[in-house]
mmCIF file of C-alpha atoms and ligand atoms in Angstrom:
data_model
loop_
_atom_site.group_PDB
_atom_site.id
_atom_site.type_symbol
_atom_site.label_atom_id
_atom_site.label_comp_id
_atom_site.label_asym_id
_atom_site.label_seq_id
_atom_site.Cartn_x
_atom_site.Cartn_y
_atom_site.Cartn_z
ATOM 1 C CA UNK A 1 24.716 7.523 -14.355
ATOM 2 C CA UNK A 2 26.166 4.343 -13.449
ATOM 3 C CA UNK A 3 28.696 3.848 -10.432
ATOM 4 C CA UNK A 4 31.870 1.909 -10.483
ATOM 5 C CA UNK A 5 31.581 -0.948 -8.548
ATOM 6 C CA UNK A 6 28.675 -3.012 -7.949
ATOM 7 C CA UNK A 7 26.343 -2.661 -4.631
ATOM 8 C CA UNK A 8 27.397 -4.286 -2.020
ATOM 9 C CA UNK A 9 24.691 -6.644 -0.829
ATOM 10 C CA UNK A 10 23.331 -5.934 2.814
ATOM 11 C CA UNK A 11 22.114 -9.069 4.162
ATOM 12 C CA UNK A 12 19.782 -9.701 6.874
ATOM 13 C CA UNK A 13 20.596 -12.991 7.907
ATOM 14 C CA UNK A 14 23.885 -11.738 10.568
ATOM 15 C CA UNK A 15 22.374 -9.088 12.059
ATOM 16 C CA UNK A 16 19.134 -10.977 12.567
ATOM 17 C CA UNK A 17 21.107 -13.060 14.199
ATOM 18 C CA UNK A 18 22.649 -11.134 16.517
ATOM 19 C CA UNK A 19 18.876 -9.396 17.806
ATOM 20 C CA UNK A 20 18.112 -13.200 18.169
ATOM 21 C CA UNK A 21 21.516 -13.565 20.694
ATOM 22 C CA UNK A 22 19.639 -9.924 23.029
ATOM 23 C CA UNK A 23 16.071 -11.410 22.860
ATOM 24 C CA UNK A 24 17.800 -14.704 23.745
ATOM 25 C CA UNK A 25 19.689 -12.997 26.661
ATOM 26 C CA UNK A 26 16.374 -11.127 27.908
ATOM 27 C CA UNK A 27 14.659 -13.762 27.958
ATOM 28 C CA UNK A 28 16.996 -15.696 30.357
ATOM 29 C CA UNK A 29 17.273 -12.852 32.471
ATOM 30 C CA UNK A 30 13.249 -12.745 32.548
ATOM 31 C CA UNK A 31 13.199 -16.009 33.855
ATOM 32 C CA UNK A 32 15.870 -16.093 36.004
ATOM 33 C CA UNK A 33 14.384 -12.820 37.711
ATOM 34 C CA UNK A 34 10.336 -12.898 37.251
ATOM 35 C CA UNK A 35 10.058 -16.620 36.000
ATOM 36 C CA UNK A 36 8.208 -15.644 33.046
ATOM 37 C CA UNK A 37 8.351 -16.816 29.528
ATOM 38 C CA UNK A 38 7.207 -15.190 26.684
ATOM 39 C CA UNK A 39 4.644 -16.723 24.637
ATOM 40 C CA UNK A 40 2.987 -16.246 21.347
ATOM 41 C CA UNK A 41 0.055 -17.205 19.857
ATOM 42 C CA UNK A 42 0.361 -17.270 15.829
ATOM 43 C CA UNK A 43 -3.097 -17.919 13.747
ATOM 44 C CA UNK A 44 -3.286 -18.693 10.064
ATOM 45 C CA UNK A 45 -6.811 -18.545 8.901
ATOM 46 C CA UNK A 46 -6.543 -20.491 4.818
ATOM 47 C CA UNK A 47 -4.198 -22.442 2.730
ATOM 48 C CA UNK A 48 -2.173 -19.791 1.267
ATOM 49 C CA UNK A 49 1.156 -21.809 0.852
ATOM 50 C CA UNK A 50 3.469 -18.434 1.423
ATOM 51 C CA UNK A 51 1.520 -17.502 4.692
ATOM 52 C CA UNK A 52 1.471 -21.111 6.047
ATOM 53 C CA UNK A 53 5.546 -20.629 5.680
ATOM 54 C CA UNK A 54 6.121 -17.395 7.200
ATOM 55 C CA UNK A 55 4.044 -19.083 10.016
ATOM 56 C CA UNK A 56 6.247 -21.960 10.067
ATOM 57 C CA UNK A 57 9.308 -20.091 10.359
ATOM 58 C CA UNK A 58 7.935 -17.508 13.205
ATOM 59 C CA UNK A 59 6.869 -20.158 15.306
ATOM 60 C CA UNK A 60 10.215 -22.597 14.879
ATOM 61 C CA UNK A 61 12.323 -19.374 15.582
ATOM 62 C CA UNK A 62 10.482 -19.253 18.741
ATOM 63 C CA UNK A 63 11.128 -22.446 19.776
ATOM 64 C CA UNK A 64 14.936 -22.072 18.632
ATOM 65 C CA UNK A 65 15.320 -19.452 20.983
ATOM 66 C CA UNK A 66 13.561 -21.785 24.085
ATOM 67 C CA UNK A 67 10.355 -19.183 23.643
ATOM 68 C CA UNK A 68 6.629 -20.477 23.787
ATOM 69 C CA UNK A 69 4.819 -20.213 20.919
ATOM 70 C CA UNK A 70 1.582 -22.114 19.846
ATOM 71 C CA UNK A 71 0.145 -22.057 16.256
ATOM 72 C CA UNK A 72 -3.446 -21.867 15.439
ATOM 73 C CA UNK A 73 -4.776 -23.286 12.334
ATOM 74 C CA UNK A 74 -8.518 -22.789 10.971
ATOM 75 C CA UNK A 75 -9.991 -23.050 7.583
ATOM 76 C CA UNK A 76 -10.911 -21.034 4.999
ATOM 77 C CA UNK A 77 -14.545 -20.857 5.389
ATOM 78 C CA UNK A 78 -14.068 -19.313 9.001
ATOM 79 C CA UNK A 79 -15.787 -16.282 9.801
ATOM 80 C CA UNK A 80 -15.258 -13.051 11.005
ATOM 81 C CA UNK A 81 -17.306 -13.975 14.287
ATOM 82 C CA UNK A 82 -15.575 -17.263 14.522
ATOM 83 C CA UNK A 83 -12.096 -15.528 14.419
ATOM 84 C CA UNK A 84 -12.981 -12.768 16.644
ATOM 85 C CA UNK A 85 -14.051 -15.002 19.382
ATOM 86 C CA UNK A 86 -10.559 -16.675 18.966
ATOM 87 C CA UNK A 87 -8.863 -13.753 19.379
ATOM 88 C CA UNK A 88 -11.413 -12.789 22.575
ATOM 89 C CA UNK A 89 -9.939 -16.193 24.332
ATOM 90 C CA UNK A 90 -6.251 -15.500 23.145
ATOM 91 C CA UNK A 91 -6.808 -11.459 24.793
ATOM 92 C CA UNK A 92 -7.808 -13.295 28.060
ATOM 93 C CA UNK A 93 -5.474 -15.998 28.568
ATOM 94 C CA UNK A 94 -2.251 -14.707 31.455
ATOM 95 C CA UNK A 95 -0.506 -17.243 29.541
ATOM 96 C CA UNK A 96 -0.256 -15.543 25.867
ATOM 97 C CA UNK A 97 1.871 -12.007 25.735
ATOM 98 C CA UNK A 98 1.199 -11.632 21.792
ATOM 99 C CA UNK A 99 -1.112 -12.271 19.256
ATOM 100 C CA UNK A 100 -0.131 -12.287 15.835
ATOM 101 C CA UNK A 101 -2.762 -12.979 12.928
ATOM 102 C CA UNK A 102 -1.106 -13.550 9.663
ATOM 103 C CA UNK A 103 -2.059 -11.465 6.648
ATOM 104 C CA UNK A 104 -3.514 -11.663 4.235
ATOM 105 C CA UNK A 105 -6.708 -12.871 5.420
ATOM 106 C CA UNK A 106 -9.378 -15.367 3.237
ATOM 107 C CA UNK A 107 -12.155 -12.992 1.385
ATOM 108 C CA UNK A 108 -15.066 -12.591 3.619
ATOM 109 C CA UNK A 109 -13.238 -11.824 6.857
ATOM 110 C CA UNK A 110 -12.970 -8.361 7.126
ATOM 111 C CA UNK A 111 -9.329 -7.309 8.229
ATOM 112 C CA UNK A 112 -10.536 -4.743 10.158
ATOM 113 C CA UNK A 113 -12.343 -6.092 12.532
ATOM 114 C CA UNK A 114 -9.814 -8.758 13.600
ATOM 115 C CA UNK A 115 -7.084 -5.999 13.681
ATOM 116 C CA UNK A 116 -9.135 -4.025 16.253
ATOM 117 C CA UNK A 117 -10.094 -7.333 18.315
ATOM 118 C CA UNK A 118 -6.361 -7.643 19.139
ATOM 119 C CA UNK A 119 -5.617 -6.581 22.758
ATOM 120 C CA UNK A 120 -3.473 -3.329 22.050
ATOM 121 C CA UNK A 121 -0.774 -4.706 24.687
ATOM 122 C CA UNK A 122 -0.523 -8.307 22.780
ATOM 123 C CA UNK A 123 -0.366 -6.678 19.426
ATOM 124 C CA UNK A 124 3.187 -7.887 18.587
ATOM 125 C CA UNK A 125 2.383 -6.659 14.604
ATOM 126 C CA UNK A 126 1.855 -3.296 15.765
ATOM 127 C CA UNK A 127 -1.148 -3.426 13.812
ATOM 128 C CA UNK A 128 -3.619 -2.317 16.006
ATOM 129 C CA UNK A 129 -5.409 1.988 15.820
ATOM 130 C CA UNK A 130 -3.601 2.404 19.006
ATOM 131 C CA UNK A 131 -0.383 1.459 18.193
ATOM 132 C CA UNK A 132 -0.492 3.237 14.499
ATOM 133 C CA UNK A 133 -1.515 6.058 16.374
ATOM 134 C CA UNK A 134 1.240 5.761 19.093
ATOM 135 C CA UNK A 135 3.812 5.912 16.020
ATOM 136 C CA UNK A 136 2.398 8.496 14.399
ATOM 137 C CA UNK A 137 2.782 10.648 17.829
ATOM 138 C CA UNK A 138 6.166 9.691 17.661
ATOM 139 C CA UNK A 139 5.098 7.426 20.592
ATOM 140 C CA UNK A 140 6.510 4.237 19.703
ATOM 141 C CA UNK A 141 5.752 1.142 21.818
ATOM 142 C CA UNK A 142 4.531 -2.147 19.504
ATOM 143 C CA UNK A 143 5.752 -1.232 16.123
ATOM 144 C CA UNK A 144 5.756 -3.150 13.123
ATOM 145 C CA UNK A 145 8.038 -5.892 12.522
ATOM 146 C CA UNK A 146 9.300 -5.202 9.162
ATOM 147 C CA UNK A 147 9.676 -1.572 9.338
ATOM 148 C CA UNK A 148 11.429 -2.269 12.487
ATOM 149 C CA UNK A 149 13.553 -4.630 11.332
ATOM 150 C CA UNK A 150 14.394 -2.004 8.416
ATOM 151 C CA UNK A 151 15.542 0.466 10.945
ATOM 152 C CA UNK A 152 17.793 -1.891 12.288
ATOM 153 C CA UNK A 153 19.522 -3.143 9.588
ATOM 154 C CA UNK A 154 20.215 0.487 8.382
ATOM 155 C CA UNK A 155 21.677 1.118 11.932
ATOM 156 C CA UNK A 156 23.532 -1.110 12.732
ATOM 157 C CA UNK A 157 25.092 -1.512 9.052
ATOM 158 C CA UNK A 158 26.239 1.591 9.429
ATOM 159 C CA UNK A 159 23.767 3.472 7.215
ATOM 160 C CA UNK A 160 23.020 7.327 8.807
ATOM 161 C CA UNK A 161 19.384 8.078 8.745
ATOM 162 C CA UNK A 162 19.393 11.156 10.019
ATOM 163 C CA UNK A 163 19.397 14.483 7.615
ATOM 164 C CA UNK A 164 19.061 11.275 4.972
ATOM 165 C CA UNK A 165 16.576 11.934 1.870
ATOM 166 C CA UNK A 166 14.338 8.667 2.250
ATOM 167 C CA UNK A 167 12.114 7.424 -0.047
ATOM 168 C CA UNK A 168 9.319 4.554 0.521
ATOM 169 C CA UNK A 169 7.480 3.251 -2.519
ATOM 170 C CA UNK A 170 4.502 1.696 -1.318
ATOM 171 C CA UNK A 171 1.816 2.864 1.648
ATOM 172 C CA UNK A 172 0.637 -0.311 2.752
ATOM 173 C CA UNK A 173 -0.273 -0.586 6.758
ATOM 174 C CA UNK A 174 2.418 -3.413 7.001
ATOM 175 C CA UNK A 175 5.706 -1.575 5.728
ATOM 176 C CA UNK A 176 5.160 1.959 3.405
ATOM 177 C CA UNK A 177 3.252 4.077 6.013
ATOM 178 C CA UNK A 178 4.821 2.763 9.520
ATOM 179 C CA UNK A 179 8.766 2.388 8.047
ATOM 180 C CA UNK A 180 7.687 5.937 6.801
ATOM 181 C CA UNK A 181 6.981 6.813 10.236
ATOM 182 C CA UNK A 182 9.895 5.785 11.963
ATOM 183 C CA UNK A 183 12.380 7.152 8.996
ATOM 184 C CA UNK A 184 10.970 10.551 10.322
ATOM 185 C CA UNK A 185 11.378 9.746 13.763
ATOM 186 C CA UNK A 186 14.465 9.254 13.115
ATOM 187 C CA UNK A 187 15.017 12.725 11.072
ATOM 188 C CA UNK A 188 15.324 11.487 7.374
ATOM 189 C CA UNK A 189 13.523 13.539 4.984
ATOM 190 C CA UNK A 190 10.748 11.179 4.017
ATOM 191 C CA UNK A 191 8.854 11.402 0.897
ATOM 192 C CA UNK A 192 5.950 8.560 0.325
ATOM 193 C CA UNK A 193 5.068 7.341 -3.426
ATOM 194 C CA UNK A 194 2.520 5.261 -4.758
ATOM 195 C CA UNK A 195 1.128 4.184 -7.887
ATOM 196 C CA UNK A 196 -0.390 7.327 -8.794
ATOM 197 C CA UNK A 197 2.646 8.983 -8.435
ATOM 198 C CA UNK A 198 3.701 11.182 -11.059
ATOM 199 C CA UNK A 199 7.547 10.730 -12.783
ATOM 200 C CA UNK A 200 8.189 8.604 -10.039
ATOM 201 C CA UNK A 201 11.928 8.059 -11.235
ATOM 202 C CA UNK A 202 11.981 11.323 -10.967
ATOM 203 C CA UNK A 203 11.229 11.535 -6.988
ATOM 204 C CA UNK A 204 13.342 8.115 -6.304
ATOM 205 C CA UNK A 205 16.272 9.389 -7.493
ATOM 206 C CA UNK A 206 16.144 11.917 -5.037
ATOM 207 C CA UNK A 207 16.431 9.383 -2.445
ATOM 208 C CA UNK A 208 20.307 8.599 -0.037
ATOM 209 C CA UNK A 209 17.607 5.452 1.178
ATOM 210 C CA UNK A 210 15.103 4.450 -1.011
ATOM 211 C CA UNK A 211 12.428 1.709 0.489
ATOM 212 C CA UNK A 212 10.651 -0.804 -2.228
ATOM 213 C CA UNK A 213 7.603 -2.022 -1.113
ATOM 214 C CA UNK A 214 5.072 -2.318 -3.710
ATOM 215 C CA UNK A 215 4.895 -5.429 -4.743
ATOM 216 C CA UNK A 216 5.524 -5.176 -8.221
ATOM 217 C CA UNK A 217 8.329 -8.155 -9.208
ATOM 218 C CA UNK A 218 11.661 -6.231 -10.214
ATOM 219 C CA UNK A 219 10.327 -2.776 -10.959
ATOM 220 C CA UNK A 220 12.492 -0.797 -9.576
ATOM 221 C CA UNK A 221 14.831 -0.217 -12.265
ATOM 222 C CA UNK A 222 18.483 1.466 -12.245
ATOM 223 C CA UNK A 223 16.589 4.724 -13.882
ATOM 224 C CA UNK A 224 14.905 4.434 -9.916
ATOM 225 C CA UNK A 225 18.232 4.738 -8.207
ATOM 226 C CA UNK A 226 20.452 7.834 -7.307
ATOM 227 C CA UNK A 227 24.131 6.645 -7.810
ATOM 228 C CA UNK A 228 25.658 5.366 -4.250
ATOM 229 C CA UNK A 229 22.318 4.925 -2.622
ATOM 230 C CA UNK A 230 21.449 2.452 -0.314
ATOM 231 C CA UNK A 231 18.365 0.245 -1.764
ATOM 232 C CA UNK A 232 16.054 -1.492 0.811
ATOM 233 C CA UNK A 233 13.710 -4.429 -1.225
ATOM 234 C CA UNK A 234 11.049 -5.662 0.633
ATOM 235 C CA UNK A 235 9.385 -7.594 -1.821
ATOM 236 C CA UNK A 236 8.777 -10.609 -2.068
ATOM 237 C CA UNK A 237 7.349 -12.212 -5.426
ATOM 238 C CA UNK A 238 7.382 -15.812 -6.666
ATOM 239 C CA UNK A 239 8.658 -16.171 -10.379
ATOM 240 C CA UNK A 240 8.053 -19.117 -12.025
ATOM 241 C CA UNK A 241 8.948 -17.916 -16.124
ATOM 242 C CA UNK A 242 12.787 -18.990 -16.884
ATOM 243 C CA UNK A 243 12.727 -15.885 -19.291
ATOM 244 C CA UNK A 244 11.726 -13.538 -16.852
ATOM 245 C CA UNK A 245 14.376 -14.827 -14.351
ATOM 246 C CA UNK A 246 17.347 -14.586 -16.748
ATOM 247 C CA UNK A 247 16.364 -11.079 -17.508
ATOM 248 C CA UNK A 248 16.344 -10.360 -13.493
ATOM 249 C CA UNK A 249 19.240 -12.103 -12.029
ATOM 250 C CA UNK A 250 22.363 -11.039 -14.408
ATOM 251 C CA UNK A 251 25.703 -13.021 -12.589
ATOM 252 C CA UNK A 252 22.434 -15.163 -10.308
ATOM 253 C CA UNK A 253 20.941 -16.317 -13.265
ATOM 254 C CA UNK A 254 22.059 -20.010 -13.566
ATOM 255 C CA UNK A 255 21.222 -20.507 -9.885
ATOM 256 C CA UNK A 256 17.966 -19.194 -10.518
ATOM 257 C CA UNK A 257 16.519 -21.017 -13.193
ATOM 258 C CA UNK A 258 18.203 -23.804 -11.274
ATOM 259 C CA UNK A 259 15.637 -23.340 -8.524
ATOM 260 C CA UNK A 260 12.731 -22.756 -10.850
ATOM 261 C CA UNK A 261 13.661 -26.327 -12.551
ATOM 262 C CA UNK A 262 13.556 -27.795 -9.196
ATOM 263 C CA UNK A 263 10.663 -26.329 -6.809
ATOM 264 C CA UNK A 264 8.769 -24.262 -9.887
ATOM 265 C CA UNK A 265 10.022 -20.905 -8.567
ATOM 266 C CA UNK A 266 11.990 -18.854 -7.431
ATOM 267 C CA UNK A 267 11.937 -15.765 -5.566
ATOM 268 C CA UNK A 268 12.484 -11.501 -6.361
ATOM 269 C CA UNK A 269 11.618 -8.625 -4.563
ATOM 270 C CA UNK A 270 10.324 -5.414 -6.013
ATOM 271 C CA UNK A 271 13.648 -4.064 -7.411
ATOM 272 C CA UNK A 272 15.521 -5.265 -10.350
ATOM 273 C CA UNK A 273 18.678 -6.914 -8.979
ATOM 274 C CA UNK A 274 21.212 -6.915 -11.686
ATOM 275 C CA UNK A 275 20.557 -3.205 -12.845
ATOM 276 C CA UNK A 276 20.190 -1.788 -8.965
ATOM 277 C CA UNK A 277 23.799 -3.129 -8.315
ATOM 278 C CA UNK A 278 24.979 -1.583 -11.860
ATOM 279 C CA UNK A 279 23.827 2.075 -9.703
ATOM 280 C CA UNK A 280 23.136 1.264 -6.110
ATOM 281 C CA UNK A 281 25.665 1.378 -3.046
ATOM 282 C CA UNK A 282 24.051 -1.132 -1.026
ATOM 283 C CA UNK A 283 20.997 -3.130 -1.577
ATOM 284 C CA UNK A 284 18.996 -5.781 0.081
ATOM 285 C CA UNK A 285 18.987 -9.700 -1.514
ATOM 286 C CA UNK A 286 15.994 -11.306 -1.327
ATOM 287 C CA UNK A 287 15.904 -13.305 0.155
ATOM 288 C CA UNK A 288 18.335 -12.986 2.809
ATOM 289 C CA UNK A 289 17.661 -9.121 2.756
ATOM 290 C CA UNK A 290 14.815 -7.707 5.103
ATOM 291 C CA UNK A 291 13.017 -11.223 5.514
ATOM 292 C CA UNK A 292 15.235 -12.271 8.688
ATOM 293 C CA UNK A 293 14.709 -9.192 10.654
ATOM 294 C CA UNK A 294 10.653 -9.831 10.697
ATOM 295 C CA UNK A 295 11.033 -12.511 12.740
ATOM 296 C CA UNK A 296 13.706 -11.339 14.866
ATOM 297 C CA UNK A 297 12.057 -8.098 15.403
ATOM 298 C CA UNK A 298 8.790 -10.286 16.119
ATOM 299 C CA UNK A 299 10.581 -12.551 19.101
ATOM 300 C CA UNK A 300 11.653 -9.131 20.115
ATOM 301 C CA UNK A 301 7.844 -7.019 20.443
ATOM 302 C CA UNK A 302 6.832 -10.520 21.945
ATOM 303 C CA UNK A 303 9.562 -10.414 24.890
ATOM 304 C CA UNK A 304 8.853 -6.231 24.964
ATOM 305 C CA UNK A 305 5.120 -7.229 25.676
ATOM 306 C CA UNK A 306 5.601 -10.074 28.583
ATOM 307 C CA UNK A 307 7.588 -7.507 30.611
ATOM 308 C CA UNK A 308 5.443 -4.358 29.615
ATOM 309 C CA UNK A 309 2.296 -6.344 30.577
ATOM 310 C CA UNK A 310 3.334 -7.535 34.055
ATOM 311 C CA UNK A 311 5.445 -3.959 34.416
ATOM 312 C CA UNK A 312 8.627 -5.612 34.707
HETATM 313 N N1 LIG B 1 1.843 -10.585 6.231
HETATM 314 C C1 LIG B 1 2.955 -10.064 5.671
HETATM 315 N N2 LIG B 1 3.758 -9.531 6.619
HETATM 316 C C2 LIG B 1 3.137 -9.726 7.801
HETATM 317 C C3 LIG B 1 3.481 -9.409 9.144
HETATM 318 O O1 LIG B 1 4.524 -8.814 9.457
HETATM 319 N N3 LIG B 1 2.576 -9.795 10.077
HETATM 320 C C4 LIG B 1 1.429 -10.432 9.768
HETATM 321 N N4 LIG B 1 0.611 -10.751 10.749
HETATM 322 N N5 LIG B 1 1.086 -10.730 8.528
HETATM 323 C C5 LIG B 1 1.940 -10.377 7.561
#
C-alpha cells in the first residue's frame, strides 16, 4: 500500500547544527569557568579514501567550533603493538579528553585489541566493553555517535519513540546493537534483524521507525516499509554504475549521474530512495541524513569527557 504524498525528507544538516551552537556554548562556559579545552585525538591507521574523509571532517568541525583536535596518521603496515602503544601515550597525556580510532581498521590489526586499549573515560566512540556494557544496563555515559545522533534527530524532529514499534536492520557494534539499545531505553518496542532473518519484509513492516544499517546499497525496498513510517538510512555506499543510479534516484536522477560523470560516484544509503518516499512518512537523505549528527554528537562525548574526567 502506497501513501499519498511523498516522505518528507528529515535532514541532518539543521539540527546538527544546532547541537554544534550547545557544545559551542559549553565549551565557552568550560573555559570561562575551569579554563579547560576539550581536545581530541583522531587516528587513521591506512589509505582508505572514505575513512581519511570522515577524519577530515571530524577534525575541521573541531576546529570550527575553536575545539583542539590533533590527527594522527600511520601506515598500513602498522601493527597491532605499534598502535596499542599509541593509544598507551594518547591514555596518559592530561592534555587529550578523547580518543577516537577510525574504523575500519587495515587486515592484521586486530580491532579488538585497540578497542580495549582505549581509556574507558576517553572513549568518545563509546566503543569500549565498559561502555557497551554501561548501555546495555541502561547506564548510559559514552555512547555511540551515530546511534546517538539517531536519537536526536528523532527527538527533536518531533518523532515519539516511546510505545513506538522500532525496527533496526543491521547488528553491527557501531549502529544496529547500541541504536537498538537506546530505542529501548527509550521504550520503543525494538525488534533486531539481520541477514539471516526470515521474511524480513515481513518484520519491517511492522515497524512506526525502522533503522537501515546493513550496508547493502538501496535494499530496502517500499515492500520494507509500513505506510507513514518514519525511515532512518544509515548507509552509506559509493555507486559508480549510471544504470544503477537512474534506477535509485527517481526525481534525483539527473543530479546523480551528474556527480558520477564528474567525481566517478556518487553516494546511497541502504534504502531505496525513490520507492521509500512512494510509502514512507519521513526518511533520511543521504547524505545530509544521519551523517551530520556523527560528528556533532562526537564534539559533544568529547566536551562530556573533559568535564567528566576533571569532575566538573
Ligand atoms: N567508522 C564508521 N563509523 C565510525 C565511527 O563512528 N567511529 C569510528 N571510530 N569509526 C567509524
Amino acid at each position: 500500500m502506497k501513501q499519498s504524498a511523498p516522505a518528507r525528507a528529515l535532514n541532518g544538516g539543521p539540527i546538527a547544527e544546532e547541537i554544534r551552537r550547545e557544545v559551542a556554548e559549553e565549551t565557552a562556559r568550560l573555559w570561562q569557568e575551569h579554563q579547560v579545552k576539550p581536545c581530541l585525538a583522531a587516528v587513521l591507521v591506512g589509505d582508505d579514501p572514505a575513512s581519511a574523509v570522515y577524519v577530515r571532517n571530524k577534525v575541521r568541525a573541531f576546529a570550527e567550533l575553536g575545539l583542539r583536535s590533533e590527527h594522527q596518521a600511520l601506515d598500513s603496515s602498522t601493527t597491532t603493538e605499534q598502535l596499542v602503544s599509541l593509544i598507551r601515550t594518547l591514555n596518559a597525556r592530561d592534555d587529550v579528553d578523547g580518543i577516537l580510532v577510525q574504523l575500519p581498521l587495515p587486515q592484521g590489526i586486530d580491532e579488538a585489541t585497540i578497542i580495549e586499549a582505549v581509556d574507558p573515560l576517553k572513549d568518545v566512540d563509546g566503543f569500549h566493553p565498559v561502555n557497551v556494557g554501561l548501555l546495555a544496563m541502561g547506564r548510559p555515559r559514552l555512547v555511540p555517535c551515530t546511534p546517538a545522533g539517531i536519537i536526536e534527530l528523532l527527538d527533536r524532529s518531533g518523532i515519539a519513540i516511546e510505545g513506538a514499534k522500532a525496527c533496526v536492520i543491521g547488528r553491527s557494534q557501531i549502529v544496529g546493537r547500541p541504536v537498538s539499545q537506546l530505542l529501548l531505553q527509550r521504550d520503543a518496542t525494538v525488534t533486531i534483524c539481520h541477514s539471516r532473518t526470515v521474511d524480513l519484509a515481513e518484520v519491517t513492516r511492522q515497524a512506526d521507525i525502522l533503522v537501515a544499517a546493513m550496508g547493502k546499497p538501496g535494499f530496502i525496498k517500499g515492500e520494507h516499509i509500513k505506510p507513514g513510517a518514519t525511515v532512518v538510512d544509515v548507509g552509506i555506499n559509493r555507486i559508480t554504475d549510471v544504470a544503477q543510479a537512474r534506477s535509485l534516484f527517481g526525481s534525483e536522477t539527473d543530479e546523480r549521474i551528474k556527480a558520477i560523470e564528474r567525481r566517478g560516484y556518487t553516494l546511497v544509503g541502504d534504502v531505496h530512495p525513490a520507492e521509500a518516499d512512494a510509502v514512507a512518512g519521513r526518511r533520511t537523505p543521504v547524505p545530509g541524513g544521519v551523517g551530520p549528527l556523527t560528528v556533532a554528537m562526537l564534539l559533544r562525548n568529547t566536551v562530556g569527557s573533559a568535564r567528566r574526567r576533571r569532575g566538573l
